[in-house]
Amino acid sequence: MRDVSKIFHMGSMLSRIRITAVEHVSFRVGPGEIFGLAGESGCGKTTLARMILGFEEPTSGTIALRGRDGQPIVGRRAWRRAGVQAVFQNPFETFNPLRQVERYFFETVQNYGLAGNRAEALERIERALQMVGLSYEAIAGRYPAEFSGGQLQRASIARALLSEPSLLIADEPVSMVDASIRMSIMNLFRDLVDRLGVSVVYITHDLATAYYVCDRIAIMFRGNIVAMGNVDKVLMEPKHPYVRLLMECVPQTDPKKRWRAKVQLSASETEEYLRAGCKFAGRCPHAMDICKQEVPEEIYFEGQMAKCHLLRVSQGVQ
Ligand code: SF4
């Protein structure tokens, strides 16, 4: 993504306001990489995902996609066919409760023209299911309610893999499954990346799972990426005040640290989106006059990027 912005207009004709839901966002996801996109709800991460999936057009900027062979995939139809697929939060909403799960698989094979006959289709479906630890026999003739949440999410991932995409967009893929099987789904993503070379954009508000599975991470706040880099650096040595506060909210095993600090809730999401200067200034414990006037620039410091005036002032970083 290069310098991508998305503007929405809200309200009536008389009181219209412009919300920049995604503002000058740039990042690259490498082959076989899990890239985390994290932040609280309303930060713009889902709008970004929708643009990558081709459901929304960016207002400005460019999004480009390469296949697993390294060649550019041109055109939105080709993107949807072989380039990028999605795995959503709730597998029970992905599948209609009144339809057998296998029908979704045959439908996808047919829609994408992935097989010439039923035997070829079955072979392809079996291959995709085996990649996630299932088999055709395990899903044949069964309805969604006959699966556990974890099994159904695996089936949803298998369906996304049918067209052999180069990129998976995983939008909160483990937030609706039991904690006991969350790790097995996370490990499955890591395994798919290692075995197939597929890239994953992992969208979440849960920094603990992001830390566990991601290679790199971008933290979003009100449409902006405020910090980005290797996941260890960004989360364990945070340079941006917002990331530091988020990390203090991650549940701790040490009871003394457990409820240490909370990120203060915003007075109004819209107010923060419309704020000049740094959008986090209303909640930042370090806010200075300059923060309310000037948008902080990207500063690269000790192996990570952070958009914050404080780095310049306190560390003298240019
Ligand atoms: Fe806080 Fe200012 Fe940095 Fe924004 S730019 S995070 S308000 S110190």
mmCIF file of C-alpha atoms in Angstrom, residues 54-55 63 98 117 122-123 135 174 187 231 285 288 296 298 318:
data_model
loop_
_atom_site.group_PDB
_atom_site.id
_atom_site.type_symbol
_atom_site.label_atom_id
_atom_site.label_comp_id
_atom_site.label_asym_id
_atom_site.label_seq_id
_atom_site.Cartn_x
_atom_site.Cartn_y
_atom_site.Cartn_z
ATOM 1 C CA GLY A 54 -11.411 -4.783 -3.239
ATOM 2 C CA PHE A 55 -14.687 -4.035 -1.404
ATOM 3 C CA ILE A 63 -2.511 -0.836 -3.648
ATOM 4 C CA LEU A 98 -29.308 -24.156 6.722
ATOM 5 C CA ASN A 117 -15.305 -32.268 -13.127
ATOM 6 C CA LEU A 122 -13.128 -33.353 -4.736
ATOM 7 C CA GLU A 123 -9.373 -33.703 -5.035
ATOM 8 C CA SER A 135 -10.792 -34.089 5.522
ATOM 9 C CA VAL A 174 -9.734 -16.197 16.784
ATOM 10 C CA ASN A 187 -0.309 -22.153 14.916
ATOM 11 C CA VAL A 231 6.719 -7.217 16.473
ATOM 12 C CA PRO A 285 -0.037 11.899 28.996
ATOM 13 C CA MET A 288 2.754 19.213 24.215
ATOM 14 C CA PRO A 296 3.955 14.201 13.723
ATOM 15 C CA GLU A 298 7.412 9.226 10.734
ATOM 16 C CA GLN A 318 15.630 13.689 13.454
#
